[in-house]
Coordinates of C-alpha atoms in Angstrom, one line a residue:
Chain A
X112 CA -26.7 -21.1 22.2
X113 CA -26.3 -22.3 18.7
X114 CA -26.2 -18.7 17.6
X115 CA -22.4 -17.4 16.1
X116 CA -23.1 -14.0 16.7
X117 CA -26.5 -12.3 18.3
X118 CA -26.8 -8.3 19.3
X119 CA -29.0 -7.4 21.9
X120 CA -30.4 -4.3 22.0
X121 CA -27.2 -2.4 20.6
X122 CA -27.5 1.4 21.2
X123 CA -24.5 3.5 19.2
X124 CA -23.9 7.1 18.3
X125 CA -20.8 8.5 16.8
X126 CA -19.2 11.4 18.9
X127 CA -21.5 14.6 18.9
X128 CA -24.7 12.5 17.0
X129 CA -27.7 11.5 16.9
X130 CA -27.5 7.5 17.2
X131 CA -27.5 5.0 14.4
X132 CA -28.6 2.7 16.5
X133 CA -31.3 2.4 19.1
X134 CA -31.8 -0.8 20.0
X135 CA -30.5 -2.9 17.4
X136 CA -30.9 -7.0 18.0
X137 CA -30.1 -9.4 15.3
X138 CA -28.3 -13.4 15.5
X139 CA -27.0 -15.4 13.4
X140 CA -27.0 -19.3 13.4
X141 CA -24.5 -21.8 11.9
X142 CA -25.4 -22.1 8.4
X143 CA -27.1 -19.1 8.2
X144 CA -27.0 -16.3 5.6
X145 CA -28.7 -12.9 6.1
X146 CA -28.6 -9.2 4.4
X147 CA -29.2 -6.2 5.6
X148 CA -30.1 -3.1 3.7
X149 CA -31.4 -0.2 4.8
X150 CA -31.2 3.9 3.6
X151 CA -27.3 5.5 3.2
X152 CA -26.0 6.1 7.0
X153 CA -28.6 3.7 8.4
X154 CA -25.7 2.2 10.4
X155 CA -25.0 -1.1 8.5
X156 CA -21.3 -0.5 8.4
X157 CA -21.3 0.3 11.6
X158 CA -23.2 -2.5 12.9
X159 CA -20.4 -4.9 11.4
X160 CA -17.8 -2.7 12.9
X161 CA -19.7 -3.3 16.1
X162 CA -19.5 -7.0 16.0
X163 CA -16.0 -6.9 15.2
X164 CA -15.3 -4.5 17.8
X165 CA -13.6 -1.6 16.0
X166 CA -16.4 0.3 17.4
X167 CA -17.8 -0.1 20.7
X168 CA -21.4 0.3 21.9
X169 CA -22.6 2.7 24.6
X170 CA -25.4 -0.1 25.6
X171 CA -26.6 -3.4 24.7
X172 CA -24.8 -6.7 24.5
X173 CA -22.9 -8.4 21.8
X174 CA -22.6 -12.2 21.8
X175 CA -19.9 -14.1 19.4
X176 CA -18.9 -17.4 18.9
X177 CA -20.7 -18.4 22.5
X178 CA -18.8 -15.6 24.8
X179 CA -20.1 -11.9 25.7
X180 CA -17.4 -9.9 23.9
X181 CA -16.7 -6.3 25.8
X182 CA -13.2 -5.3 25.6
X183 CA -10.5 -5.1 22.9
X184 CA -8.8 -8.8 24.3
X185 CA -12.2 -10.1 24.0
X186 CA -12.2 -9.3 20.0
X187 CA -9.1 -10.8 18.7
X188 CA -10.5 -14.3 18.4
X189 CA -13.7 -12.8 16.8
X190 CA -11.4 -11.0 14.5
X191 CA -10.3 -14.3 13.8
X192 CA -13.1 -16.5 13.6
X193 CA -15.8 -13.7 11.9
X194 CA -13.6 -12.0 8.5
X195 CA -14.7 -8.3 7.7
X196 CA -14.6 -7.9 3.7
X197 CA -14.2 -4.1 3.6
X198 CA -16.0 -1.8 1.4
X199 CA -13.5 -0.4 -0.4
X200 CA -10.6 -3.1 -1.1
X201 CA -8.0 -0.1 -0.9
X202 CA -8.2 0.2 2.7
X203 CA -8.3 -3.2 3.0
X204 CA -5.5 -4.2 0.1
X205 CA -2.4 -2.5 2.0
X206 CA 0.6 -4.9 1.0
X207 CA 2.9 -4.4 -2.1
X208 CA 1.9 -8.0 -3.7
X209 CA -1.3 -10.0 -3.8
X210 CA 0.8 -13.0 -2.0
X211 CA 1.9 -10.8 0.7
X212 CA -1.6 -9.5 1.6
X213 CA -3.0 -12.8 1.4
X214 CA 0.0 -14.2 3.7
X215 CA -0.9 -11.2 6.3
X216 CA -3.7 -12.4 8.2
X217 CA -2.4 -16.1 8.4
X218 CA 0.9 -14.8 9.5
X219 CA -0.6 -12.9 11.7
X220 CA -2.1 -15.9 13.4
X221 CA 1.2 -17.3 14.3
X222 CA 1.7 -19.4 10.8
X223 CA 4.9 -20.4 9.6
X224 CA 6.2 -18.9 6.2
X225 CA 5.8 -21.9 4.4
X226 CA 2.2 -22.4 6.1
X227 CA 1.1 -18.9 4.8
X228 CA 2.5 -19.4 1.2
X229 CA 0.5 -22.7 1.1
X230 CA -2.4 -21.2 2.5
X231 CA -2.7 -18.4 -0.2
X232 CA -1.5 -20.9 -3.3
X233 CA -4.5 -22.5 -1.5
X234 CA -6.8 -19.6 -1.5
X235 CA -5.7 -18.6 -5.1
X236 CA -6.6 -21.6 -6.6
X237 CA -9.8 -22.0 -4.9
X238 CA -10.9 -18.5 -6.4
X239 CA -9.2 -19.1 -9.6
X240 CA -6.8 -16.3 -8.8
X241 CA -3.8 -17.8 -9.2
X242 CA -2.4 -15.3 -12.4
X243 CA -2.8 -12.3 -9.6
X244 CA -0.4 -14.1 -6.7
X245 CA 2.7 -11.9 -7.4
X246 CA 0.8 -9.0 -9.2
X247 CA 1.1 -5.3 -7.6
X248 CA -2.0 -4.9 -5.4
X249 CA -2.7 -1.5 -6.7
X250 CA -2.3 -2.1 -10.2
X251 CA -5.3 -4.7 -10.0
X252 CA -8.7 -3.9 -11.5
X253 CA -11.5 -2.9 -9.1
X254 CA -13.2 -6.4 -9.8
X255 CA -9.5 -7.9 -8.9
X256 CA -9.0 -6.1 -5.8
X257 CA -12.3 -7.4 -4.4
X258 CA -11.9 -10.6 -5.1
X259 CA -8.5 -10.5 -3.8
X260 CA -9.9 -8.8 -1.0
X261 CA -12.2 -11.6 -0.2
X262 CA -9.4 -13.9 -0.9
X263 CA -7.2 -12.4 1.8
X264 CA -9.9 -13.0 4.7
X265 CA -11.0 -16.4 3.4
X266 CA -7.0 -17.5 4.1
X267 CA -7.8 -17.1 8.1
X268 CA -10.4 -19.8 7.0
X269 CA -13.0 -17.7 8.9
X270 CA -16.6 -18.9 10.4
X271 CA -18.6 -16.2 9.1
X272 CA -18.1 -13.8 6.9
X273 CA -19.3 -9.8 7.3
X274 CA -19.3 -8.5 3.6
X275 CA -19.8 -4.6 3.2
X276 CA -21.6 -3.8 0.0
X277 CA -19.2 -6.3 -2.0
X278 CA -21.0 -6.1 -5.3
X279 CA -20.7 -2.5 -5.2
X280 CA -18.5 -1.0 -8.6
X281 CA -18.9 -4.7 -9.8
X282 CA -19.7 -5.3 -13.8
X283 CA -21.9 -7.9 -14.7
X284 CA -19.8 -10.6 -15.0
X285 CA -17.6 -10.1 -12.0
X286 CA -20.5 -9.7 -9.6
X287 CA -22.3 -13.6 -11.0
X288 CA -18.9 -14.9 -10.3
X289 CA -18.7 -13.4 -6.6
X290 CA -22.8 -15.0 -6.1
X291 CA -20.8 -18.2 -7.9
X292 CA -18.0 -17.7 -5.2
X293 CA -19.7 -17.0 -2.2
X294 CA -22.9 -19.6 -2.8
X295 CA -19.6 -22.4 -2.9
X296 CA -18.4 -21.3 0.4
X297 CA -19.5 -22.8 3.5
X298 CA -19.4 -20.0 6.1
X299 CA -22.5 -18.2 7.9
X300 CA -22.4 -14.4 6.4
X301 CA -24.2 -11.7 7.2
X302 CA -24.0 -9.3 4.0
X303 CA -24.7 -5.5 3.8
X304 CA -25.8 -4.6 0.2
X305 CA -28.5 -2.1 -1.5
X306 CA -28.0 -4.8 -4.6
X307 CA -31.8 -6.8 -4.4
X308 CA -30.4 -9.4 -7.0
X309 CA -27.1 -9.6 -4.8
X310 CA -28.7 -10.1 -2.1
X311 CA -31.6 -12.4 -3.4
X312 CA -29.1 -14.7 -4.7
X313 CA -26.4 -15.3 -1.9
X314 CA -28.7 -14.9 1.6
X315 CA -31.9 -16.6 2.5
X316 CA -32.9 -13.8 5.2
X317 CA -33.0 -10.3 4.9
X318 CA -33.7 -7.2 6.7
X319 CA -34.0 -3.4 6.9
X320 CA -32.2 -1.0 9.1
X321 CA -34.5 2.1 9.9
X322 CA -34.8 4.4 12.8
X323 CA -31.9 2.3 14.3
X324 CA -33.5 -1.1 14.7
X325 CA -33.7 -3.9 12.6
X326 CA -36.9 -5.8 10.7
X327 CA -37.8 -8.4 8.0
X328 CA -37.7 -7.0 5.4
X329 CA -40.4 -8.4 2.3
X330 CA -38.4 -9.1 -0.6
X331 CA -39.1 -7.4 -4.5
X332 CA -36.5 -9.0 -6.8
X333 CA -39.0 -12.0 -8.7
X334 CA -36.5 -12.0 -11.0
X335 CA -33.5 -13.0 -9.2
X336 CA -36.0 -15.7 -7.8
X337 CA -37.2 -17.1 -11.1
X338 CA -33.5 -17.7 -12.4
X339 CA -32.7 -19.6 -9.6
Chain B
X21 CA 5.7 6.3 -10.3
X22 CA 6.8 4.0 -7.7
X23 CA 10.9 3.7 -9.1
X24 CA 12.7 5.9 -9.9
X25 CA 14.0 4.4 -13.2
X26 CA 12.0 1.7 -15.5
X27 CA 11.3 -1.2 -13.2
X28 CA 13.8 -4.2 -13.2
X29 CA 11.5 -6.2 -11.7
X30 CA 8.0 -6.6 -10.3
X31 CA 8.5 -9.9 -8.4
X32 CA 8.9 -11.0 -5.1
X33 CA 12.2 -12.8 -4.5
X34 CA 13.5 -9.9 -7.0
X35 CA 16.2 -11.3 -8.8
X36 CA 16.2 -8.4 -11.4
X37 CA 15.8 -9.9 -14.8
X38 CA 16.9 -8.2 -17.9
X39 CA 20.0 -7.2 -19.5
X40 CA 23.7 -6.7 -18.0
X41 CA 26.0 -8.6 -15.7
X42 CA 24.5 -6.3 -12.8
X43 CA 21.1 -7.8 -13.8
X44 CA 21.5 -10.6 -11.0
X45 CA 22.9 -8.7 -8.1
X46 CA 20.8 -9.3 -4.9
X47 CA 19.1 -5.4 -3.9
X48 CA 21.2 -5.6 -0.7
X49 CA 24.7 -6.2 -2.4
X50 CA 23.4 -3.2 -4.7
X51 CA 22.6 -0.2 -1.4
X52 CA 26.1 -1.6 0.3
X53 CA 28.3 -1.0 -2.8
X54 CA 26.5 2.5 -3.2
X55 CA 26.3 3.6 0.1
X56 CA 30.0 2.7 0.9
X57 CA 30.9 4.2 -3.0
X58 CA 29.7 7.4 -2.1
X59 CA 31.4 7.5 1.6
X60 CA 34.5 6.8 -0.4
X61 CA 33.9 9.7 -3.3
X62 CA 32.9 12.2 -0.4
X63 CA 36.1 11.5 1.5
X64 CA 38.7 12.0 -1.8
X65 CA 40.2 15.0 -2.5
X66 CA 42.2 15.1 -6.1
X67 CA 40.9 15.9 -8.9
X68 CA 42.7 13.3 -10.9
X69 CA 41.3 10.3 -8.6
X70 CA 37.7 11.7 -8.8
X71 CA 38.2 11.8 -12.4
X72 CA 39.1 8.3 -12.3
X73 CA 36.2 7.6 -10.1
X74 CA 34.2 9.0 -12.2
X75 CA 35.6 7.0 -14.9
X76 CA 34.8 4.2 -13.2
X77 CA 31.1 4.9 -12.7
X78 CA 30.6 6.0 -16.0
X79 CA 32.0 2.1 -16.9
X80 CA 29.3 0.7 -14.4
X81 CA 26.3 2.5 -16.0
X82 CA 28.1 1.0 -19.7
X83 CA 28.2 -2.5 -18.1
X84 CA 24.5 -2.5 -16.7
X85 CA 22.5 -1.4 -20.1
X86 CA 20.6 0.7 -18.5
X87 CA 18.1 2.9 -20.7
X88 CA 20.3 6.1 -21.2
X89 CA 17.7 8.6 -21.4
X90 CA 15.8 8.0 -18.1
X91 CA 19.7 8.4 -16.6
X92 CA 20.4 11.3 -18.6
X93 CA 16.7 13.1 -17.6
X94 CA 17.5 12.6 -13.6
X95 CA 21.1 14.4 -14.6
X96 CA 19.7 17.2 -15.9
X97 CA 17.6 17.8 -12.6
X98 CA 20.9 18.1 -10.8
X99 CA 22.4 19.9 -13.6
X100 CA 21.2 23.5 -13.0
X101 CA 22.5 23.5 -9.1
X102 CA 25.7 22.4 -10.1
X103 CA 26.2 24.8 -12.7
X104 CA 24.7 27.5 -10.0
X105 CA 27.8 26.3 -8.0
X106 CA 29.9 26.8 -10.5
X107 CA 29.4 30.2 -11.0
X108 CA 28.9 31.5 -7.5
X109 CA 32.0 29.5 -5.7
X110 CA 35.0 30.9 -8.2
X111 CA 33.0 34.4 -7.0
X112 CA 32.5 33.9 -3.1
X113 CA 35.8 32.2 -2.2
X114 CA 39.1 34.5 -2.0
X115 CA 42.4 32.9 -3.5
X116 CA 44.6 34.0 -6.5
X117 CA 42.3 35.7 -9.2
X118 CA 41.9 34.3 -12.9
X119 CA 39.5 36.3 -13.7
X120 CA 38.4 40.1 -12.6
X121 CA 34.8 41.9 -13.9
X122 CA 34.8 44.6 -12.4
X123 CA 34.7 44.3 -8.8
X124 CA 33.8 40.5 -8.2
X125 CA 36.8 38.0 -8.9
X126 CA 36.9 34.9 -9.5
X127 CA 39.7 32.6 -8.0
X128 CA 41.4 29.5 -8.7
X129 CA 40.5 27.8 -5.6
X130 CA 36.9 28.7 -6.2
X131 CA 36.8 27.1 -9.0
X132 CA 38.9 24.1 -8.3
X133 CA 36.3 23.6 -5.3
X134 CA 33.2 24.0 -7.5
X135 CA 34.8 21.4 -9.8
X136 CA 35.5 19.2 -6.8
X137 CA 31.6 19.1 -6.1
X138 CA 30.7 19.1 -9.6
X139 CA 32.6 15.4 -10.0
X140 CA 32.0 13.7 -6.4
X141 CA 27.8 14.8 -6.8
X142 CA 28.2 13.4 -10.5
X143 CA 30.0 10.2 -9.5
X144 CA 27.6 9.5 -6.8
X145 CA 24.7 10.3 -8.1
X146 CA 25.5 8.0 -11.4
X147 CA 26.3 5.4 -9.1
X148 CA 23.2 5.2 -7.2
X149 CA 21.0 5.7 -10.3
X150 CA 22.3 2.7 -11.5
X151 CA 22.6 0.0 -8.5
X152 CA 19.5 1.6 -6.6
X153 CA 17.7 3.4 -9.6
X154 CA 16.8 0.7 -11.3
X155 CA 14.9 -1.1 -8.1
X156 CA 11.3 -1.0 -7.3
X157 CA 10.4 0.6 -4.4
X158 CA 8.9 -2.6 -3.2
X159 CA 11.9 -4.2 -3.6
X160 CA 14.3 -1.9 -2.0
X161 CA 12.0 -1.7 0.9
X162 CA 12.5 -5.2 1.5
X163 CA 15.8 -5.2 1.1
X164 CA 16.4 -2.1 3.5
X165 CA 14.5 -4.4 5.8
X166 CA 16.3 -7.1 5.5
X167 CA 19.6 -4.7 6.1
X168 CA 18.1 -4.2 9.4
X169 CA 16.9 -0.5 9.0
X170 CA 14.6 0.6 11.4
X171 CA 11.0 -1.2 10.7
X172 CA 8.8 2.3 11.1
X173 CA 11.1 3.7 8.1
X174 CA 10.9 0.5 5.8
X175 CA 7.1 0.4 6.8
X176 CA 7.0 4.3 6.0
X177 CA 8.2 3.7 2.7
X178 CA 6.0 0.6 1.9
X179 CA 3.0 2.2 2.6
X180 CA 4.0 5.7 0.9
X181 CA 4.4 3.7 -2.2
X182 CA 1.0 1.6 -1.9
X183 CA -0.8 4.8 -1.4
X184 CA 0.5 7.2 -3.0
X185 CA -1.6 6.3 -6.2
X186 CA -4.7 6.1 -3.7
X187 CA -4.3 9.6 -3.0
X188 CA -3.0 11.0 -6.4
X189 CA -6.7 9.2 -7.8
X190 CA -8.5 11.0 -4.9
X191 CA -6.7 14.7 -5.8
X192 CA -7.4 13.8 -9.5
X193 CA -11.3 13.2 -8.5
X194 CA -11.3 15.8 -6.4
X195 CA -9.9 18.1 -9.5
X196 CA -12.0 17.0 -12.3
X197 CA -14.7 17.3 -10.0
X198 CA -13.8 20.7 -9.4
X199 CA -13.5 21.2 -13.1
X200 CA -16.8 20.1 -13.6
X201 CA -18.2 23.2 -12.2
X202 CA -15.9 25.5 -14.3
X203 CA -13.0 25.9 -11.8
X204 CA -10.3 27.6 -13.7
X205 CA -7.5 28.7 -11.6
X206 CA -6.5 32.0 -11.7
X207 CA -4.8 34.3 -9.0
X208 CA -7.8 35.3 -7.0
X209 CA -9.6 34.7 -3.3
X210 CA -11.8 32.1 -5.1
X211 CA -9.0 30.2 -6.1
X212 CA -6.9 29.9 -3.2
X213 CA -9.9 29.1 -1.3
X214 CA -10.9 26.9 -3.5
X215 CA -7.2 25.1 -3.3
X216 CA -7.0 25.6 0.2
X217 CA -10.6 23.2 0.6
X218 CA -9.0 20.7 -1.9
X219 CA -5.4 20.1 0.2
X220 CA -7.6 19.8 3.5
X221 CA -10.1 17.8 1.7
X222 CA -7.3 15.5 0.5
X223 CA -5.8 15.6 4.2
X224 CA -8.9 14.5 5.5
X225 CA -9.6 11.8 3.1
X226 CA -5.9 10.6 4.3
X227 CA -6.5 10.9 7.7
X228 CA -10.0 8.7 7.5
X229 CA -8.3 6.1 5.3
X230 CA -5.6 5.1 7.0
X231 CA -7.9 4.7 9.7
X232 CA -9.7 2.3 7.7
X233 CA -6.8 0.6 7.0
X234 CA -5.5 0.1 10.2
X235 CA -8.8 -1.2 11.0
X236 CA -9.0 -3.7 8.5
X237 CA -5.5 -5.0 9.5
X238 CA -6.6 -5.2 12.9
X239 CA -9.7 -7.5 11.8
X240 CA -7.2 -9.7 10.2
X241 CA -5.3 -10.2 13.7
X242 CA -2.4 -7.1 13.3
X243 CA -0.9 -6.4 16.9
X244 CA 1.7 -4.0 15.6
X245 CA 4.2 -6.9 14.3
X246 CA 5.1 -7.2 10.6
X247 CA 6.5 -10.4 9.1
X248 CA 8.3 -10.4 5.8
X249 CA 8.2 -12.2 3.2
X250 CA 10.6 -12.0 0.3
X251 CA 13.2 -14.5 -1.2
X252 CA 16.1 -12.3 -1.3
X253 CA 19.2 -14.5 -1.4
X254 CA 22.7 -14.0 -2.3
X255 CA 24.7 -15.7 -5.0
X256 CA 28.1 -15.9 -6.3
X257 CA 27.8 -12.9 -8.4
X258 CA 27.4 -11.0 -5.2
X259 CA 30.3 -11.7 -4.0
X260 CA 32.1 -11.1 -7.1
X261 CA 30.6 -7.8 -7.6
X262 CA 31.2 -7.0 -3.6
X263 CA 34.8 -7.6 -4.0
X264 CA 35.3 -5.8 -7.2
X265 CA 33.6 -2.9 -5.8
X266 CA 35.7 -3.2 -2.4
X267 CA 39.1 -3.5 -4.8
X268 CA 38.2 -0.5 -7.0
X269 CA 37.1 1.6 -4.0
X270 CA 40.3 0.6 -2.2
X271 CA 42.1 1.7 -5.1
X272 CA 40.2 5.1 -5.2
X273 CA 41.4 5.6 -1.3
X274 CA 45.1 4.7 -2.3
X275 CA 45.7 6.6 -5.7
X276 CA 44.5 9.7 -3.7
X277 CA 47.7 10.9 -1.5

């Protein structure tokens, strides 16, 4: 029972397709930080979406946060508890200012105004971020909109975080200070990324997605290992 | 790109900074005076009080230091209609002739009506240049909010100006792309087909995104409600300007018998 999240035997298929997944089972504990990789349209987005239930699976079960979760009410608290960090921060970046976007998920959850403006000063700060609160969101740099990005789901002070590819379009510099970000952040995550480094440095586990399930996946990045 | 003039202000709580006694003026104080400053200029009928009006608009663009050039540019957009008017109203509308060429005649009335037009679209459109112009779209959104204007519009207009950069980027992508393998338009099947891919491409791309988006607000807890969050607040020179604005219209309304 001390598993956040645990898929059992997941089966999905987009309308009119073959499926992505078969029988997909994976957990995660408290603490715990995996990766998943796996070939383009191996269904690693989708398996995120699944958790979060934006997509729903035709069979298997899918556990959060101690409760089977089945229909759309059932999802709102995972929403809350488990933050999605989208693969592209445009779809996810959708207010005019950095503050507002930030303030949207708190808000959401029934915050006060003050609260939410606290809450991302808060967040700000503890991404050094501050210099972006009133900027226009879509005038950031691609390095800025993801950490803003991240920044706008760490404000609903999540449990676990699901991060699609978010070293993806990242220079050198930007993507040590997300590993410096995320290795200082307490949550469980579960991290989708073709990055070995990335993924070498921020989880302990990781795993392939092929044919639709998942395995262990042996690890080939010495190098990230030996600068540790 | 997102204004319509050079930004005042990029802020939040959107107290424009910058030059100008209008400088300060709160963004709703700005769409009340303009709105109820063109009902007024619609509903007068002497030329002598339009002049005046547009006297008095001409005054308020002086006063706010606006950059002239932008203003004059957006002018000359409206310029060629209105000159269009002025030659085809003397022509179309039957009254005493002033002029005959050959068959067509032009009449006094026709052009006292195209003159008529010719001031009240001037006088208004100066008008709203400067109070509304010179907003952000950010910020008059929130301030049409805050006026209590349907929230599907003001949320229309938010997310039109987030994403319409989004979708220009995509297009321009999508063109150079295009480029890239020698497209050069011309007027042929090709390149109509070719054009006809790229709109539905850029359709589709939409489409998908904004169902991303609404998915990624529905991760962070969205259930259809927006809550604002601006610091719009109304001063002293609000007032000021309302009832100056209030006395000159009022003044308009009375010089006009």
């Amino acid at each position: 029972m001390a598993h956040l999240i645990a898929l059992h035997e997941v089966r999905f298929a987009y309308p009119g397709q073959a499926p992505v997944l078969r029988e997909a089972s994976l957990t995660l504990a408290a603490g715990e930080r995996i990766a998943l990789t796996g070939a383009n349209g191996s269904g690693k987005s989708t398996l995120l979406h699944l958790i979060v239930g934006l997509l729903t699976p035709q069979a298997g079960t899918i556990m959060a946060f101690g409760a089977p979760r089945r229909r759309e009410a059932d999802f709102h608290e995972v929403r809350r508890r488990a933050g999605l960090v989208f693969q592209d921060p445009d779809d996810q970046l959708f207010c005019p200012t950095v503050a507002e976007d930030i303030a949207f998920g708190p808000l959401n959850l029934g915050k006060s105004r003050a609260e939410a403006l606290d809450l991302v000063d808060h967040t700000l700060d503890r991404l050094q971020l501050r210099h972006l609160r009133d900027r226009v969101t879509h005038q950031l740099s691609g390095g800025e909109k993801r950490l803003v990005s991240l920044a706008t789901v760490l404000a609903m002070s999540p449990d676990v975080l699901l991060l699609d590819e978010p070293s993806n379009g990242l220079d050198e510099s930007t993507r040590d200070r997300l590993i410096r970000i995320l290795n200082a952040l307490p949550q469980a995550l579960i991290l989708v990324s073709h990055d070995a480094h990335f993924r070498r440095k921020v989880t302990s586990h990781q795993y392939r997605m092929q044919d639709g399930t998942l395995g262990v996946l042996q690890t080939h990045c010495a190098h990230a290992g030996a600068t540790d | 790109m997102a204004q319509i003039l050079t930004p005042v202000t990029r802020r939040l709580t959107s107290r424009a900074p910058g030059a100008g006694p209008l400088a300060g003026l709160d963004p709703r104080t700005r769409i009340i005076v303009a709105v109820a400053h063109a009902l007024v200029v619609i509903s007068l009928e002497h030329l002598v009080t339009l002049l005046a009006a547009l006297a008095l608009a001409i005054l308020l663009l002086l006063s706010a230091r606006l950059p002239l050039a932008s203003i004059r540019r957006r002018l000359a957009g409206m310029a060629g209609f209105m000159l269009m008017l002025l030659i085809t109203l003397p022509l179309s509308i039957p009254g005493t002739p002033i002029l005959e060429l050959g068959p067509l005649a032009a009449s006094a009335e026709g052009l006292r009506q195209a003159l008529e037009i010719l001031l009240k679209a001037a006088t208004i459109a100066l008008t709203l240049l400067v109070l509304v112009g010179s907003l952000d779209a950010v910020t008059l959104g929130h301030a049409l909010a805050r006026l209590r204007l349907p929230t599907r519009l003001v949320q229309l207009l938010l997310f039109t100006v987030r994403y319409i950069d989004v979708i220009g980027q995509e297009y321009a992508r999508l063109r150079s792309a295009m480029r890239a393998r020698c497209f050069r338009p011309g007027n042929d099947r090709q390149t109509y087909r070719s054009l006809g891919y790229l709109v539905g491409m850029l359709l589709v791309r939409s489409l998908e995104r904004s169902e991303r988006i609404l998915a990624a607000m529905r991760c962070r807890g969205f259930q259809g409600q927006f809550h604002r969050l601006d610091g719009l607040a109304l001063g002293p020179g609000d007032v000021l300007f309302a009832l100056l604005a209030a006395l000159a219209l009022t003044a308009l309304i009375a010089l006009d018998p």
